[in-house]
JSON list of C-alpha atoms in Angstrom, two decimals:
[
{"chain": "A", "resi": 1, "resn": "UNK", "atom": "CA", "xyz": [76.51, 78.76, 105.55]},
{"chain": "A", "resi": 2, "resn": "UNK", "atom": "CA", "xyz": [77.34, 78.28, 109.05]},
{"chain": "A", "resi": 3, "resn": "UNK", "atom": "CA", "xyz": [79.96, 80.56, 110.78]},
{"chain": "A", "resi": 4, "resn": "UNK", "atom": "CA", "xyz": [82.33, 79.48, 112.67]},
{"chain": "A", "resi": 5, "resn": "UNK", "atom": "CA", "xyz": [83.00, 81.02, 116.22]},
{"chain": "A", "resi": 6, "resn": "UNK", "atom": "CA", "xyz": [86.77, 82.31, 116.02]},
{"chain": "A", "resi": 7, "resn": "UNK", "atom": "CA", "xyz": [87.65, 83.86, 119.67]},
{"chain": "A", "resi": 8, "resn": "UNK", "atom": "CA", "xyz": [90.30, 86.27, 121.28]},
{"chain": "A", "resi": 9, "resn": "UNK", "atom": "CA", "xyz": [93.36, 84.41, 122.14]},
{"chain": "A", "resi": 10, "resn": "UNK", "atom": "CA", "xyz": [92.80, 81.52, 119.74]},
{"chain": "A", "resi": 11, "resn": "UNK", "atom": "CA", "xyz": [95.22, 80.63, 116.37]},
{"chain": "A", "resi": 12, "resn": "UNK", "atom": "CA", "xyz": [94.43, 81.66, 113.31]},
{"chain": "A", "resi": 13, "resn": "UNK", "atom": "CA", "xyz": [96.04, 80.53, 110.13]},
{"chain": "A", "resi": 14, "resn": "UNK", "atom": "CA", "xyz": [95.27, 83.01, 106.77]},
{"chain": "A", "resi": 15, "resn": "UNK", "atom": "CA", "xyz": [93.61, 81.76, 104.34]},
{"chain": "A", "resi": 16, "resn": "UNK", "atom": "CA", "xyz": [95.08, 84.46, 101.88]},
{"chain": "A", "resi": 17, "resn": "UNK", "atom": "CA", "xyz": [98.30, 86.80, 101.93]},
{"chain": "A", "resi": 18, "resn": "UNK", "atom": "CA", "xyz": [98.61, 89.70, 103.26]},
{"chain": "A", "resi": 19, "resn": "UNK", "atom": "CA", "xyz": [101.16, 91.33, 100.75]},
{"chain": "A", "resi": 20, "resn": "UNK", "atom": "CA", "xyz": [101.76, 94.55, 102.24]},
{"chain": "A", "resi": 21, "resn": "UNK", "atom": "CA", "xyz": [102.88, 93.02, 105.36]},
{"chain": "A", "resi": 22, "resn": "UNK", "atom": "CA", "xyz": [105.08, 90.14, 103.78]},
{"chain": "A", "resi": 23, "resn": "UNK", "atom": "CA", "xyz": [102.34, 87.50, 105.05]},
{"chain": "A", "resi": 24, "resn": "UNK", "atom": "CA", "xyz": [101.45, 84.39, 103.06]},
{"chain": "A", "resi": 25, "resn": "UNK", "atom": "CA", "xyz": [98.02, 81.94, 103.36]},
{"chain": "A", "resi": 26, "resn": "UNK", "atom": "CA", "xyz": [99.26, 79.65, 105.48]},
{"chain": "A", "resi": 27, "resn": "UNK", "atom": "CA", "xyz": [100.77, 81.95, 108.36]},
{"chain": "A", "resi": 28, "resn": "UNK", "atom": "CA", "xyz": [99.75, 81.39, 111.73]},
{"chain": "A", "resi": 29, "resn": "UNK", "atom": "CA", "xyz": [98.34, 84.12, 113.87]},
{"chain": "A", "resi": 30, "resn": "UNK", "atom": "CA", "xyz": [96.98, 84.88, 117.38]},
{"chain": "A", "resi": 31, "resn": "UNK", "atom": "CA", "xyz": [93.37, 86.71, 117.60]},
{"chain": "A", "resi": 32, "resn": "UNK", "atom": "CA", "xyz": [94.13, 89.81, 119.50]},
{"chain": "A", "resi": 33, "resn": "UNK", "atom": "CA", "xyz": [90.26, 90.98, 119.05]},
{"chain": "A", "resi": 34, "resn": "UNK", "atom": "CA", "xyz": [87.73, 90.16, 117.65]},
{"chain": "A", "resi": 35, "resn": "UNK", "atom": "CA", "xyz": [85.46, 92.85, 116.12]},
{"chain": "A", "resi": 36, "resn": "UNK", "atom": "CA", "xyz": [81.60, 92.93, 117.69]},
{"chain": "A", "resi": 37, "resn": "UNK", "atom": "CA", "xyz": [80.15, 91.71, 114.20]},
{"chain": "A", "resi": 38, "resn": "UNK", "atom": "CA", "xyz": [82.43, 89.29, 113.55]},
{"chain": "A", "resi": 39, "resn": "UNK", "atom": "CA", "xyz": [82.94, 90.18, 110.52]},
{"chain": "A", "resi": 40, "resn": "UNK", "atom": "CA", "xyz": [86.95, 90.55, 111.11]},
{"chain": "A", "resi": 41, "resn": "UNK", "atom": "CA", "xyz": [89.61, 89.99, 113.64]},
{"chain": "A", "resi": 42, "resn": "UNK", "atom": "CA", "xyz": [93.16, 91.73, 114.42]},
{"chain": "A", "resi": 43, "resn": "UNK", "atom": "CA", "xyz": [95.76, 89.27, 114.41]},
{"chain": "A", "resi": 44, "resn": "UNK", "atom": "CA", "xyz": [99.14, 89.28, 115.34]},
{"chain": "A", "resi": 45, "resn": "UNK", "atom": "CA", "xyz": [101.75, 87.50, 113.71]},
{"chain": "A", "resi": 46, "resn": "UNK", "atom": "CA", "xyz": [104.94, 86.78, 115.51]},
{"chain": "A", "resi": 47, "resn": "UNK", "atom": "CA", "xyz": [108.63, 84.92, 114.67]},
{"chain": "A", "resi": 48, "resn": "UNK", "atom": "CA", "xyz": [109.63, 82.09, 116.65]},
{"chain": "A", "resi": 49, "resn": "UNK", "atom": "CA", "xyz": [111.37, 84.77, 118.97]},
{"chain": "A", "resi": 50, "resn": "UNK", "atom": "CA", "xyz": [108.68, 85.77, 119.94]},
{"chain": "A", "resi": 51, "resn": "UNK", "atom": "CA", "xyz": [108.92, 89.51, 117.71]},
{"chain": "A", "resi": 52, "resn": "UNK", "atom": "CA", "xyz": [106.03, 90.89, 116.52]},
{"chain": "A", "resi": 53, "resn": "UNK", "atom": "CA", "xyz": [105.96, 90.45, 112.92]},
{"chain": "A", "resi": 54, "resn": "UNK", "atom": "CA", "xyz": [103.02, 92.04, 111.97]},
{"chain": "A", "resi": 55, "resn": "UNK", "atom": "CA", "xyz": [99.51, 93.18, 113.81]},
{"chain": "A", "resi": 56, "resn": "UNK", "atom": "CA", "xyz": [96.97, 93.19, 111.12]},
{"chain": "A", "resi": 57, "resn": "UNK", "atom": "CA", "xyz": [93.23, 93.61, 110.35]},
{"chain": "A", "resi": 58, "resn": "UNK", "atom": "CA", "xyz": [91.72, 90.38, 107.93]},
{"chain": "A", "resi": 59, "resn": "UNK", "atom": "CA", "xyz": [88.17, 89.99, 107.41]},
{"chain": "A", "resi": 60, "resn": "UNK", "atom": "CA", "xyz": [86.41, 86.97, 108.83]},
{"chain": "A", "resi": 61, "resn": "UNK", "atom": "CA", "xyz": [86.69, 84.69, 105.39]},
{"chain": "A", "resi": 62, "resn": "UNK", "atom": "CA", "xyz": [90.34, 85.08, 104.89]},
{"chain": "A", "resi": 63, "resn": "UNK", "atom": "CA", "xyz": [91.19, 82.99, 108.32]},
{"chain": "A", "resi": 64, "resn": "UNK", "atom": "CA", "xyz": [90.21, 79.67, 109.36]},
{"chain": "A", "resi": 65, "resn": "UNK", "atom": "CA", "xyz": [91.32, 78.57, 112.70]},
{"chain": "A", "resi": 66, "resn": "UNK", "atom": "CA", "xyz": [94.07, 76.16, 113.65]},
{"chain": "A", "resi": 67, "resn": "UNK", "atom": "CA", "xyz": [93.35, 72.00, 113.39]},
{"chain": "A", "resi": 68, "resn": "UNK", "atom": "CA", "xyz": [95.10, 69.77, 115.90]},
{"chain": "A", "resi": 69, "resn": "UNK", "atom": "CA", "xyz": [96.18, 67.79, 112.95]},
{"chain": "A", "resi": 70, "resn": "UNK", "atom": "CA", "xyz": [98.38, 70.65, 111.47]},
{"chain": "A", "resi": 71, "resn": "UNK", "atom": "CA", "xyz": [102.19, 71.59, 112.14]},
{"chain": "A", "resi": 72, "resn": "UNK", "atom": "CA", "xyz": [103.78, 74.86, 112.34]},
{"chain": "A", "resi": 73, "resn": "UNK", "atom": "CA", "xyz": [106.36, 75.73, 109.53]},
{"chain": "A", "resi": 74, "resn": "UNK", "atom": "CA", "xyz": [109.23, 78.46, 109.86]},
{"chain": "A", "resi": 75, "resn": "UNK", "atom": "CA", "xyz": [110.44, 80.94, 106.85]},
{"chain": "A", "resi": 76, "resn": "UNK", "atom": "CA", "xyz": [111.82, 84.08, 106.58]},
{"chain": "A", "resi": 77, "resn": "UNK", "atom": "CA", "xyz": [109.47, 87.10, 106.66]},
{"chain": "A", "resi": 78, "resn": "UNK", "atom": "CA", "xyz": [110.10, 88.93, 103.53]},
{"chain": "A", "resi": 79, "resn": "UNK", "atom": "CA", "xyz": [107.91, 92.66, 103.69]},
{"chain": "A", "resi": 80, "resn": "UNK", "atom": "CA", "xyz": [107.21, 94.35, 100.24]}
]
């Protein structure tokens, strides 16, 4: 299976939720670096604002990166 090259500074979107920091697959991220064997990233996770909502570690399979064909969506950031 091919990988596919994810840099820093690019959009993420999660594949999966993150429960312990209220995020849900489907939440858009920003690559703030990406770990030397690519296995994961640390992405933050920001409201509208511009707030950091979240900075969190996700393993390379549970983020896909962001299609031109896709719109952003806005809800309420609920943590557990």
């Amino acid at each position: 299976m091919r990988r596919i090259l994810i840099k820093e500074h690019e959009r993420v979107v999660l594949k999966a939720p993150v429960p312990g920091e209220g995020l849900e697959a489907g939440d858009v991220g920003t690559v703030v670096h990406v770990y030397r064997d690519r296995r994961g990233y640390e992405v933050e996770f920001t409201t509208p604002a511009g707030k950091t909502a979240a900075v969190v570690t996700v393993e390379a399979n549970k983020v896909r990166p962001v299609s031109e064909r896709e719109i952003t969506h806005a809800r309420e950031l609920v943590s557990d």
